[in-house]
Each structure stands twice: as C-alpha cells, then as structure tokens.
Amino acid sequence: MTQPADPALAFPFVGGRPCLDFVATLGKRHATPVERIPDPAALARWITEAGLAVADEPAPVAVRDLAEARALREAVYRVLRAAMAGREPETADVALVNEVAARPDLAPQLGRRRWAARRPARAALATVARDAVLLVGGPLLERVKECGNPDCSLLFLDDSQARRRRWCSMERCGNLAKIAGYRSRNRAATGP
C-alpha cells in the first residue's frame, strides 16, 4: 500500500478497537479537522491497514461507500461521546449505526484469507459498526477516553493496569507533552 505524501493523513491505529481507529480517520476535531479519507482510495487503504480487507489487494470502494463511511464515522463518534458523557445519543445516529451493523459483516476464515465477504467495503463498515455497538453496550465503555493533548481528539481504550492513561499513545502525544513540560521547567529554572 502506498502511504500518503502528507504524514498528517497517515492513519493512527492507537484506539485499541476498530471503531475507535475508524473514528480517528477525522483528526484534530477540536481545531481544523484533518480528513484522512478524502477519497475512495483512502478508504480502501484504511480498510486494508486496519486488517479488514478480504484479499491482498485493496477492497473496491465506490463514491457511495465513501459517503456512507463518513456518515457512519460521525454517527459512531457522536454515539460514543454521548455514551461516555452518560447522555442518550441522538436517535438518528443510533439508527444509522444499527442499520449498518445489521448488514452482513466480514466472515472470519481459516487459512490464508482472513475474511470473506460478497461486498468487502460494505462488510468492513458493518464490522466497524458492530464493534461500536458492542463497545457502547458493553463493560469496556468506561475505559474509553479522549487524548489529553488539547490538539488531539483521538479516542482510545485505556488498557493500562491503573486506568490512568492520558494520551492516545506515548509516541504521538505523550512524548510531545513530556518535551513541552521539560522545556517549560527549563525556562522557569533559567529565568528571563
């Protein structure tokens, strides 16, 4: 798979769940959003990189699939945020997630091919929607957090033993926070 020329368009797989990684295809939600699936080819690349492709080559993705994927992504995001806040999600968002989750999803396979599906892109989206339903309706929801970096909006499953993880990953935001803290302490110690 070819990587995007702009590193900001690379897919972060730090969420710990397919639905959280899918939501991350729109980055920097609190600032100027970064659309990481601007075209059908990028969605096909995400499906492959997420391990949801049925073959070695990217799944065929139609423009209609891209529009549906973006709508699903935003509905999943809003449902997750509402559930994290203890609020009822919007009825339309729940209906969309449930409708996509009810479609045939990827069928696991033994052997060289990991998945089978008649319509691979739609099946991958159904798999993502089912993952969201299981996460929102299950005990792991309380472990979903938003990255503590104010410039980052990624959601992640806190799998740390103490449940005190603050960053989407140490490599992305945690290291940036440590560097900023170090520089701030050094400036304060040396004075003006």
XYZ file of C-alpha atoms in Angstrom:
192
model
C 0.000 0.000 0.000
C 1.292 3.432 -0.790
C 1.492 5.870 2.091
C 0.070 9.391 1.740
C 2.526 12.170 0.869
C 1.308 14.205 3.862
C 2.199 12.462 7.175
C -0.899 14.038 8.782
C -3.003 11.800 6.529
C -1.402 8.592 7.836
C -3.875 6.514 9.797
C -3.312 6.332 13.551
C -4.157 2.878 14.866
C -3.948 3.678 18.577
C -7.597 3.320 19.618
C -7.472 -0.320 20.617
C -10.752 -1.109 18.800
C -11.683 -0.971 15.093
C -14.468 1.557 15.723
C -12.120 3.891 17.624
C -9.493 3.621 14.890
C -12.183 4.360 12.309
C -13.345 7.454 14.199
C -9.694 8.615 14.055
C -9.938 8.954 10.272
C -11.042 12.510 11.062
C -8.247 14.076 13.066
C -7.918 17.292 15.052
C -11.667 17.572 15.626
C -11.165 20.463 18.095
C -9.149 22.587 15.678
C -9.021 22.482 11.897
C -10.212 18.934 11.130
C -7.946 16.658 9.090
C -9.883 14.366 6.737
C -7.849 11.194 6.352
C -10.317 9.509 3.975
C -10.731 12.205 1.319
C -11.441 9.751 -1.482
C -12.443 6.120 -2.106
C -8.797 5.045 -2.468
C -8.009 6.344 1.037
C -10.960 4.415 2.479
C -9.725 1.273 0.706
C -6.279 1.901 2.206
C -7.776 2.277 5.701
C -9.706 -0.985 5.316
C -6.505 -2.758 4.310
C -4.323 -1.191 7.011
C -6.985 -1.931 9.641
C -6.755 -5.623 8.738
C -10.310 -5.707 7.394
C -9.511 -6.477 3.737
C -10.691 -9.775 2.280
C -7.792 -10.042 -0.162
C -4.213 -8.878 -0.590
C -5.297 -6.007 -2.807
C -7.470 -3.114 -1.562
C -11.230 -3.559 -1.492
C -13.114 -1.824 -4.288
C -14.710 1.291 -2.804
C -17.369 3.326 -4.596
C -18.043 7.028 -4.031
C -21.326 5.974 -2.371
C -19.334 3.775 0.050
C -17.137 6.761 0.954
C -20.144 8.973 1.722
C -21.676 6.209 3.818
C -18.384 5.612 5.619
C -18.069 9.260 6.614
C -21.677 9.379 7.813
C -21.114 6.193 9.834
C -17.863 7.540 11.276
C -19.545 10.701 12.535
C -22.559 8.816 13.909
C -20.245 6.401 15.760
C -18.276 9.346 17.144
C -21.389 11.132 18.401
C -22.825 7.921 19.902
C -19.531 7.218 21.681
C -19.214 10.773 23.014
C -22.810 10.737 24.269
C -22.323 7.351 25.938
C -19.034 8.492 27.505
C -20.843 11.525 28.958
C -23.762 9.425 30.216
C -26.206 11.058 27.784
C -28.662 9.494 25.393
C -27.329 9.613 21.832
C -29.335 11.130 19.006
C -31.962 8.768 17.593
C -30.744 9.278 14.015
C -27.175 8.363 14.970
C -28.296 5.203 16.760
C -30.490 4.258 13.795
C -27.604 4.667 11.331
C -25.139 2.662 13.430
C -27.726 -0.081 13.991
C -28.676 -0.178 10.299
C -25.060 -0.599 9.173
C -24.350 -3.110 11.969
C -27.305 -5.239 10.806
C -25.753 -5.764 7.359
C -23.625 -8.790 6.552
C -20.202 -8.222 8.044
C -16.851 -9.837 7.398
C -16.915 -13.598 7.900
C -13.740 -14.896 9.558
C -11.889 -17.582 7.611
C -9.276 -20.168 8.488
C -6.316 -20.317 6.152
C -4.565 -17.698 4.066
C -7.586 -15.394 3.704
C -8.584 -13.835 6.988
C -12.034 -12.648 5.877
C -14.723 -13.361 3.290
C -17.463 -11.047 2.053
C -19.571 -10.537 -1.060
C -19.249 -6.750 -0.785
C -15.938 -6.186 1.033
C -16.140 -2.425 1.680
C -19.706 -2.569 2.990
C -18.862 -5.647 5.066
C -15.875 -3.854 6.601
C -18.127 -0.930 7.563
C -20.657 -3.364 9.046
C -17.860 -4.906 11.105
C -16.866 -1.446 12.375
C -20.490 -0.618 13.237
C -20.899 -3.910 15.127
C -17.734 -3.183 17.052
C -19.188 0.198 18.041
C -22.450 -1.414 19.181
C -20.545 -3.942 21.286
C -18.296 -1.255 22.789
C -21.110 1.169 23.666
C -23.285 -1.605 25.063
C -20.520 -3.392 26.962
C -18.382 -3.027 30.067
C -15.383 -1.540 28.238
C -17.138 1.761 27.514
C -15.987 3.182 30.859
C -12.389 2.695 29.674
C -12.787 4.795 26.507
C -11.007 8.137 26.876
C -10.077 11.121 24.759
C -6.400 12.019 24.424
C -5.234 14.619 26.952
C -3.399 16.621 24.288
C -5.643 19.628 23.519
C -4.567 19.477 19.861
C -5.564 15.808 19.570
C -9.084 14.425 19.519
C -8.370 10.707 19.293
C -10.406 8.314 21.389
C -8.700 5.247 22.831
C -9.391 2.266 25.051
C -7.377 2.669 28.253
C -5.892 -0.773 28.746
C -3.347 0.327 31.359
C -3.425 -1.551 34.638
C -4.095 1.541 36.768
C -6.552 3.031 34.219
C -4.689 6.352 34.294
C -3.556 6.584 30.686
C -3.848 10.184 29.428
C -2.501 10.080 25.878
C -3.641 8.319 22.738
C -0.068 6.971 22.640
C 3.289 7.897 24.107
C 4.792 8.031 20.619
C 2.244 10.603 19.416
C 1.030 12.889 22.175
C 2.615 11.649 25.389
C 6.122 12.350 24.169
C 5.096 15.826 22.953
C 3.669 16.597 26.407
C 6.851 15.397 28.131
C 9.027 17.544 25.861
C 6.811 20.612 26.420
C 6.918 20.063 30.196
C 10.694 19.682 30.160
C 11.162 22.884 28.138
C 8.748 24.768 30.374
C 10.593 23.672 33.525
C 13.952 24.627 31.986
C 12.679 28.099 31.011
C 11.322 28.624 34.535
C 14.592 27.456 36.113
C 16.814 29.677 33.951
C 14.528 32.704 34.183
C 14.216 35.543 31.695
